[in-house]
GROMACS .gro file of C-alpha atoms in nm:
model
  375
    1MET     CA    1   6.379   8.056  12.655
    2LYS     CA    2   6.020   8.164  12.528
    3LEU     CA    3   5.977   8.349  12.864
    4GLN     CA    4   6.306   8.526  12.826
    5ARG     CA    5   6.217   8.632  12.467
    6MET     CA    6   5.881   8.763  12.592
    7ASN     CA    7   6.062   8.968  12.864
    8ARG     CA    8   6.296   9.106  12.598
    9ARG     CA    9   6.006   9.202  12.368
   10ALA     CA   10   5.829   9.360  12.652
   11LEU     CA   11   6.129   9.566  12.752
   12ALA     CA   12   6.178   9.663  12.379
   13LEU     CA   13   5.821   9.776  12.339
   14GLY     CA   14   5.861   9.985  12.662
   15ALA     CA   15   6.178  10.147  12.524
   16LEU     CA   16   6.012  10.221  12.189
   17ALA     CA   17   5.727  10.403  12.369
   18VAL     CA   18   5.968  10.638  12.520
   19SER     CA   19   6.104  10.776  12.196
   20GLY     CA   20   5.871  10.665  11.918
   21ALA     CA   21   5.870  10.407  11.652
   22LEU     CA   22   6.204  10.311  11.494
   23ALA     CA   23   6.273  10.405  11.153
   24LEU     CA   24   6.565  10.186  11.040
   25SER     CA   25   6.711  10.220  10.689
   26ALA     CA   26   6.999  10.011  10.538
   27CYS     CA   27   7.073  10.301  10.297
   28GLY     CA   28   7.066  10.595  10.559
   29SER     CA   29   7.328  10.832  10.673
   30ASP     CA   30   7.678  10.686  10.748
   31ASP     CA   31   7.670  10.848  11.098
   32THR     CA   32   7.443  10.807  11.381
   33GLY     CA   33   7.421  11.050  11.668
   34GLY     CA   34   7.207  11.217  11.926
   35SER     CA   35   7.178  11.585  12.030
   36ASN     CA   36   7.385  11.698  12.324
   37GLY     CA   37   7.207  12.029  12.351
   38ASP     CA   38   7.054  11.956  12.680
   39GLU     CA   39   7.294  12.066  12.951
   40THR     CA   40   7.104  11.943  13.259
   41SER     CA   41   7.228  11.682  13.484
   42ASN     CA   42   7.337  11.365  13.295
   43THR     CA   43   7.311  11.123  13.596
   44GLN     CA   44   6.938  11.034  13.548
   45ALA     CA   45   6.828  10.744  13.335
   46ALA     CA   46   6.528  10.684  13.115
   47GLY     CA   47   6.395  10.330  13.138
   48ASN     CA   48   6.681  10.109  13.247
   49ILE     CA   49   6.949  10.316  13.067
   50GLU     CA   50   7.202  10.433  13.328
   51CYS     CA   51   7.407  10.730  13.204
   52GLY     CA   52   7.625  10.787  13.505
   53ASP     CA   53   7.892  11.049  13.417
   54ALA     CA   54   7.874  10.984  13.044
   55LYS     CA   55   7.921  11.288  12.835
   56GLY     CA   56   8.085  11.416  12.513
   57GLN     CA   57   8.119  11.254  12.167
   58LEU     CA   58   8.194  10.881  12.113
   59GLN     CA   59   8.361  10.800  11.767
   60ALA     CA   60   8.316  10.447  11.651
   61SER     CA   61   8.325  10.263  11.305
   62GLY     CA   62   8.335   9.928  11.157
   63SER     CA   63   8.089   9.656  11.066
   64SER     CA   64   7.812   9.766  10.829
   65ALA     CA   65   7.623   9.449  10.921
   66GLN     CA   66   7.533   9.592  11.266
   67LYS     CA   67   7.445   9.948  11.143
   68ASN     CA   68   7.070   9.889  11.182
   69ALA     CA   69   7.122   9.761  11.532
   70ILE     CA   70   7.355  10.056  11.626
   71ASP     CA   71   7.086  10.296  11.480
   72ALA     CA   72   6.821  10.147  11.712
   73TRP     CA   73   7.056  10.148  12.009
   74VAL     CA   74   7.184  10.509  11.951
   75LYS     CA   75   6.814  10.633  11.919
   76GLN     CA   76   6.720  10.493  12.253
   77TYR     CA   77   7.048  10.574  12.435
   78THR     CA   78   7.082  10.933  12.336
   79ALA     CA   79   6.720  10.990  12.423
   80ALA     CA   80   6.809  10.904  12.771
   81CYS     CA   81   7.167  11.024  12.793
   82LYS     CA   82   7.141  11.376  12.631
   83ASN     CA   83   7.486  11.474  12.712
   84VAL     CA   84   7.631  11.196  12.479
   85GLN     CA   85   7.672  11.201  12.101
   86ILE     CA   86   7.760  10.885  11.923
   87ASN     CA   87   7.894  10.882  11.575
   88TYR     CA   88   7.934  10.534  11.411
   89ARG     CA   89   8.068  10.510  11.061
   90PRO     CA   90   7.978  10.177  10.892
   91ASP     CA   91   8.271  10.153  10.684
   92GLY     CA   92   8.347   9.783  10.713
   93SER     CA   93   8.511   9.557  10.974
   94GLY     CA   94   8.856   9.598  10.834
   95ALA     CA   95   8.844   9.980  10.833
   96GLY     CA   96   8.703   9.982  11.189
   97ILE     CA   97   8.973   9.768  11.330
   98THR     CA   98   9.233   9.995  11.160
   99ALA     CA   99   9.068  10.303  11.297
  100PHE     CA  100   9.063  10.148  11.651
  101THR     CA  101   9.424  10.039  11.645
  102GLN     CA  102   9.526  10.383  11.526
  103GLY     CA  103   9.359  10.551  11.837
  104GLN     CA  104   9.085  10.719  11.611
  105THR     CA  105   8.779  10.557  11.779
  106ALA     CA  106   8.656  10.454  12.120
  107PHE     CA  107   8.547  10.121  11.997
  108ALA     CA  108   8.498   9.930  11.673
  109GLY     CA  109   8.263   9.690  11.541
  110SER     CA  110   8.379   9.376  11.359
  111ASP     CA  111   8.214   9.057  11.223
  112SER     CA  112   8.548   8.879  11.291
  113ALA     CA  113   8.742   8.835  11.599
  114LEU     CA  114   9.069   9.025  11.625
  115LYS     CA  115   9.370   8.851  11.465
  116PRO     CA  116   9.697   8.814  11.673
  117GLU     CA  117   9.862   9.075  11.482
  118GLU     CA  118   9.566   9.317  11.544
  119VAL     CA  119   9.566   9.236  11.903
  120GLU     CA  120   9.940   9.328  11.914
  121ALA     CA  121   9.863   9.654  11.720
  122SER     CA  122   9.607   9.744  11.985
  123LYS     CA  123   9.848   9.739  12.269
  124LYS     CA  124  10.007  10.061  12.126
  125ILE     CA  125   9.677  10.253  12.208
  126CYS     CA  126   9.535  10.039  12.510
  127SER     CA  127   9.791  10.156  12.770
  128GLY     CA  128   9.879   9.861  12.987
  129GLY     CA  129   9.606   9.647  12.820
  130GLN     CA  130   9.478   9.527  12.474
  131GLY     CA  131   9.181   9.507  12.252
  132ILE     CA  132   8.928   9.248  12.323
  133ASP     CA  133   8.617   9.098  12.161
  134LEU     CA  134   8.276   9.152  12.305
  135PRO     CA  135   8.020   8.945  12.111
  136MET     CA  136   7.697   9.167  12.095
  137VAL     CA  137   7.499   9.110  11.782
  138GLY     CA  138   7.421   8.793  11.610
  139GLY     CA  139   7.212   8.699  11.287
  140PRO     CA  140   7.196   8.517  10.969
  141ILE     CA  141   7.395   8.615  10.655
  142ALA     CA  142   7.118   8.603  10.398
  143VAL     CA  143   7.188   8.511  10.036
  144GLY     CA  144   6.954   8.750   9.839
  145PHE     CA  145   6.872   8.689   9.475
  146ASN     CA  146   6.675   8.860   9.187
  147VAL     CA  147   6.547   8.601   8.946
  148PRO     CA  148   6.235   8.697   8.756
  149GLY     CA  149   5.949   8.435   8.809
  150VAL     CA  150   6.133   8.267   9.086
  151ASP     CA  151   6.010   8.337   9.438
  152THR     CA  152   6.167   8.031   9.623
  153LEU     CA  153   6.515   7.914   9.560
  154VAL     CA  154   6.715   7.632   9.730
  155LEU     CA  155   7.097   7.631   9.708
  156ASP     CA  156   7.360   7.422   9.884
  157ALA     CA  157   7.715   7.507   9.975
  158ALA     CA  158   7.878   7.342   9.674
  159THR     CA  159   7.641   7.530   9.433
  160LEU     CA  160   7.686   7.856   9.601
  161ALA     CA  161   8.059   7.801   9.591
  162LYS     CA  162   8.065   7.751   9.218
  163ILE     CA  163   7.826   8.052   9.162
  164PHE     CA  164   8.049   8.288   9.357
  165ASP     CA  165   8.363   8.144   9.190
  166SER     CA  166   8.217   8.199   8.840
  167LYS     CA  167   8.194   7.823   8.770
  168ILE     CA  168   7.814   7.841   8.741
  169THR     CA  169   7.721   8.141   8.540
  170ASN     CA  170   7.350   8.082   8.431
  171TRP     CA  171   7.029   8.040   8.623
  172ASN     CA  172   6.909   7.747   8.437
  173ASP     CA  173   7.220   7.549   8.506
  174LYS     CA  174   7.152   7.186   8.576
  175ALA     CA  175   7.301   7.194   8.929
  176ILE     CA  176   7.058   7.477   9.028
  177ALA     CA  177   6.769   7.290   8.847
  178ALA     CA  178   6.844   6.968   9.025
  179LEU     CA  179   6.793   7.155   9.368
  180ASN     CA  180   6.485   7.323   9.256
  181PRO     CA  181   6.259   7.071   9.066
  182GLY     CA  182   5.952   7.224   8.918
  183ALA     CA  183   6.088   7.584   8.926
  184LYS     CA  184   6.076   7.787   8.606
  185LEU     CA  185   6.442   7.887   8.600
  186PRO     CA  186   6.521   8.147   8.328
  187ASP     CA  187   6.784   8.146   8.068
  188LEU     CA  188   6.967   8.440   8.236
  189LYS     CA  189   7.315   8.533   8.325
  190ILE     CA  190   7.410   8.517   8.697
  191GLN     CA  191   7.526   8.853   8.822
  192ALA     CA  192   7.716   8.761   9.152
  193PHE     CA  193   7.804   9.058   9.382
  194HIS     CA  194   8.075   9.060   9.657
  195ARG     CA  195   8.205   9.323   9.900
  196SER     CA  196   8.452   9.577   9.761
  197ASP     CA  197   8.579   9.670  10.108
  198GLU     CA  198   8.722   9.458  10.374
  199SER     CA  199   8.438   9.294  10.561
  200GLY     CA  200   8.369   9.053  10.840
  201THR     CA  201   8.058   8.945  10.661
  202THR     CA  202   8.283   8.830  10.378
  203ASP     CA  203   8.500   8.650  10.613
  204ASN     CA  204   8.210   8.461  10.771
  205PHE     CA  205   8.052   8.396  10.430
  206THR     CA  206   8.372   8.246  10.298
  207LYS     CA  207   8.433   8.044  10.619
  208TYR     CA  208   8.102   7.891  10.554
  209LEU     CA  209   8.197   7.810  10.186
  210LYS     CA  210   8.526   7.667  10.295
  211ALA     CA  211   8.388   7.456  10.586
  212ALA     CA  212   8.089   7.326  10.384
  213ALA     CA  213   8.225   7.292  10.031
  214PRO     CA  214   8.598   7.259  10.071
  215LYS     CA  215   8.631   7.082   9.729
  216ASP     CA  216   8.462   7.369   9.542
  217TRP     CA  217   8.600   7.665   9.737
  218LYS     CA  218   8.968   7.682   9.710
  219TYR     CA  219   9.027   8.008   9.871
  220GLU     CA  220   9.107   8.089  10.229
  221PRO     CA  221   8.849   8.272  10.428
  222GLY     CA  222   8.915   8.629  10.487
  223LYS     CA  223   8.789   8.996  10.504
  224SER     CA  224   8.889   9.058  10.139
  225TRP     CA  225   8.735   8.888   9.854
  226GLU     CA  226   8.982   8.652   9.687
  227ALA     CA  227   8.781   8.464   9.411
  228GLU     CA  228   8.800   8.603   9.056
  229GLY     CA  229   8.516   8.746   8.853
  230GLY     CA  230   8.187   8.874   8.976
  231GLN     CA  231   8.107   9.236   9.049
  232SER     CA  232   8.166   9.436   9.372
  233ALA     CA  233   7.980   9.706   9.582
  234GLN     CA  234   8.055   9.887   9.892
  235GLY     CA  235   7.900   9.786  10.228
  236SER     CA  236   7.599   9.553  10.292
  237SER     CA  237   7.367   9.826  10.188
  238GLY     CA  238   7.537   9.847   9.848
  239LEU     CA  239   7.517   9.471   9.798
  240ALA     CA  240   7.143   9.479   9.878
  241GLN     CA  241   7.086   9.762   9.644
  242GLN     CA  242   7.244   9.591   9.363
  243VAL     CA  243   7.034   9.260   9.419
  244LYS     CA  244   6.722   9.478   9.432
  245GLN     CA  245   6.803   9.657   9.107
  246VAL     CA  246   6.980   9.399   8.898
  247SER     CA  247   6.794   9.118   8.714
  248GLY     CA  248   6.985   8.801   8.774
  249ALA     CA  249   7.176   8.924   9.073
  250ILE     CA  250   7.272   8.727   9.388
  251SER     CA  251   7.477   8.841   9.686
  252TYR     CA  252   7.521   8.803  10.061
  253PHE     CA  253   7.445   9.044  10.345
  254GLU     CA  254   7.298   9.055  10.683
  255LEU     CA  255   6.933   8.966  10.712
  256SER     CA  256   6.826   9.315  10.822
  257TYR     CA  257   6.931   9.438  10.469
  258ALA     CA  258   6.698   9.205  10.299
  259LYS     CA  259   6.415   9.454  10.265
  260GLY     CA  260   6.201   9.619   9.995
  261GLY     CA  261   6.106   9.274   9.831
  262ILE     CA  262   6.443   9.114   9.828
  263LYS     CA  263   6.406   8.741   9.835
  264THR     CA  264   6.637   8.507  10.024
  265VAL     CA  265   6.783   8.156   9.931
  266ASP     CA  266   6.685   7.847  10.161
  267ILE     CA  267   7.002   7.672  10.230
  268LYS     CA  268   7.027   7.294  10.189
  269THR     CA  269   7.216   7.129  10.481
  270GLU     CA  270   7.231   6.771  10.616
  271ALA     CA  271   6.896   6.835  10.775
  272ALA     CA  272   6.575   6.701  10.636
  273GLU     CA  273   6.455   7.020  10.486
  274PRO     CA  274   6.626   7.323  10.354
  275VAL     CA  275   6.672   7.604  10.607
  276LYS     CA  276   6.537   7.954  10.570
  277ALA     CA  277   6.723   8.265  10.672
  278THR     CA  278   6.544   8.361  10.987
  279ILE     CA  279   6.639   8.506  11.329
  280GLU     CA  280   6.506   8.183  11.500
  281ASN     CA  281   6.701   7.949  11.266
  282ALA     CA  282   7.019   8.158  11.310
  283THR     CA  283   6.978   8.157  11.699
  284ALA     CA  284   6.972   7.786  11.695
  285ALA     CA  285   7.319   7.775  11.526
  286ILE     CA  286   7.465   8.054  11.729
  287GLY     CA  287   7.350   7.874  12.052
  288ALA     CA  288   7.611   7.620  11.976
  289ALA     CA  289   7.900   7.859  11.956
  290LYS     CA  290   8.184   7.822  12.192
  291VAL     CA  291   8.399   8.082  12.372
  292VAL     CA  292   8.762   8.041  12.254
  293GLY     CA  293   8.905   8.369  12.348
  294THR     CA  294   9.145   8.379  12.647
  295GLY     CA  295   9.138   8.591  12.956
  296LYS     CA  296   8.879   8.884  12.903
  297ASP     CA  297   8.854   8.818  12.532
  298LEU     CA  298   8.525   8.653  12.437
  299ALA     CA  299   8.581   8.547  12.071
  300LEU     CA  300   8.355   8.267  11.963
  301GLU     CA  301   8.397   7.971  11.746
  302LEU     CA  302   8.093   7.922  11.512
  303ASP     CA  303   7.966   7.594  11.360
  304TYR     CA  304   7.929   7.652  10.982
  305THR     CA  305   7.804   7.296  10.931
  306PRO     CA  306   7.511   7.223  11.153
  307SER     CA  307   7.309   6.921  11.094
  308ALA     CA  308   7.025   6.993  11.326
  309ASP     CA  309   6.682   7.059  11.175
  310GLY     CA  310   6.621   7.445  11.155
  311ALA     CA  311   6.976   7.541  11.226
  312TYR     CA  312   7.071   7.811  10.958
  313PRO     CA  313   7.433   7.762  10.862
  314ILE     CA  314   7.550   8.102  10.743
  315VAL     CA  315   7.573   8.312  11.054
  316LEU     CA  316   7.784   8.592  11.210
  317VAL     CA  317   7.863   8.741  11.525
  318THR     CA  318   7.944   9.120  11.544
  319TYR     CA  319   8.191   9.205  11.817
  320GLU     CA  320   8.232   9.544  11.971
  321ILE     CA  321   8.610   9.584  12.023
  322VAL     CA  322   8.739   9.792  12.311
  323CYS     CA  323   9.046   9.813  12.526
  324ASP     CA  324   9.025   9.605  12.852
  325LYS     CA  325   9.256   9.854  13.020
  326GLY     CA  326   9.395  10.185  12.898
  327ASN     CA  327   9.077  10.344  12.759
  328LYS     CA  328   9.099  10.710  12.722
  329ALA     CA  329   8.978  10.883  13.034
  330ASP     CA  330   8.748  11.129  12.851
  331THR     CA  331   8.560  10.883  12.670
  332LEU     CA  332   8.561  10.572  12.919
  333PRO     CA  333   8.239  10.673  13.101
  334ALA     CA  334   8.027  10.714  12.792
  335THR     CA  335   8.188  10.392  12.640
  336LYS     CA  336   8.089  10.179  12.943
  337SER     CA  337   7.762  10.339  12.970
  338PHE     CA  338   7.662  10.261  12.604
  339LEU     CA  339   7.806   9.916  12.596
  340ASN     CA  340   7.637   9.841  12.937
  341TYR     CA  341   7.303   9.948  12.773
  342ILE     CA  342   7.342   9.746  12.445
  343ALA     CA  343   7.447   9.440  12.646
  344SER     CA  344   7.150   9.475  12.879
  345GLU     CA  345   6.830   9.285  12.855
  346GLU     CA  346   6.667   9.599  12.724
  347GLY     CA  347   6.929   9.654  12.455
  348GLN     CA  348   6.941   9.302  12.347
  349GLY     CA  349   6.571   9.302  12.341
  350LEU     CA  350   6.571   9.547  12.041
  351LEU     CA  351   6.765   9.307  11.818
  352GLU     CA  352   6.487   9.082  11.703
  353GLN     CA  353   6.276   9.388  11.597
  354ALA     CA  354   6.562   9.516  11.388
  355GLY     CA  355   6.638   9.186  11.217
  356TYR     CA  356   6.920   9.050  11.453
  357ALA     CA  357   6.967   8.750  11.704
  358PRO     CA  358   7.038   8.847  12.069
  359MET     CA  359   7.330   8.676  12.223
  360PRO     CA  360   7.264   8.356  12.417
  361ASP     CA  361   7.220   8.423  12.804
  362GLU     CA  362   7.549   8.239  12.897
  363ILE     CA  363   7.742   8.450  12.643
  364ILE     CA  364   7.585   8.795  12.719
  365THR     CA  365   7.636   8.751  13.092
  366LYS     CA  366   8.013   8.711  13.039
  367VAL     CA  367   8.004   9.019  12.813
  368ARG     CA  368   7.823   9.229  13.093
  369GLU     CA  369   8.082   9.105  13.356
  370THR     CA  370   8.365   9.212  13.122
  371ILE     CA  371   8.225   9.556  13.046
  372SER     CA  372   8.197   9.634  13.421
  373GLY     CA  373   8.572   9.582  13.457
  374LEU     CA  374   8.679   9.795  13.169
  375SER     CA  375   8.932  10.068  13.287
   0.00000   0.00000   0.00000
């Protein structure tokens, strides 16, 4: 495994040398794209990126959790395939799936697998086929906090459930104090923030709460926030910004958004020590995921209650959702070319640098095989 990671890092560094250092920003433009002003042949490749007959514009939208990964991929891909422009709107998993099933985009990003009714809706735009889930990006859902004077904070599922359900409302609550002996917890109101838009990150976070603290989280998991109270913000970047700015704030977002001094909670599990939100610890949990999709669908079942040492329990996998058959002829070459790149060893190799976990080899191998058969 270490050798595979070294190879990925080496490939990633080679790719970076082609187009300069990455400048990722969680609060950047909502669209990512590349210039298509070069009208020369588009059949050449830069590095290991095969452009083939790819050309034109690809419209895509969905998960904001993967925006920083998409930014990194698009930067490298469009530097090689200059006749392709990719516009990705990080407007949430729910909006992304809706746009895809309405035929507005070539593919969608979602932090939750398609539901049966969404698969059925996709058949209307996937002529002779249906939408399928391709797991492409993994990582921890970090719980960021802003508590003056507190640099390290340990919480468990039950306490998190009570915080986000407005049952624990002050930072010096005895339940928090019991998990953090010796910490100087201030007499400060908790400001809990959740997503205002439909979000796969919310879905995965609430799945964790439901699985790990069923007595304290009475709501069914889903893309929409169901608990009462708290405050809301748009997208992962919006939540991260609130945590950074608001004293007493706590929220959840993909680890790549925990920047600019945002501290993250260590999660107490059944393991001997609380687990930090790191790529390595998330990979340990994602490695135990099982493919539960049927046919060409590669939806995964995640374990939100791992007991192994160093396995971070709050993880997500972002899927690229595409038609298995019936893709639009004018966008199919670019769609396959781009998806082939991001699923490649080179594309996956960029993820750790951008704050994400690459897919395990046995899963990404199936993803590559599925992409090659898209039509």
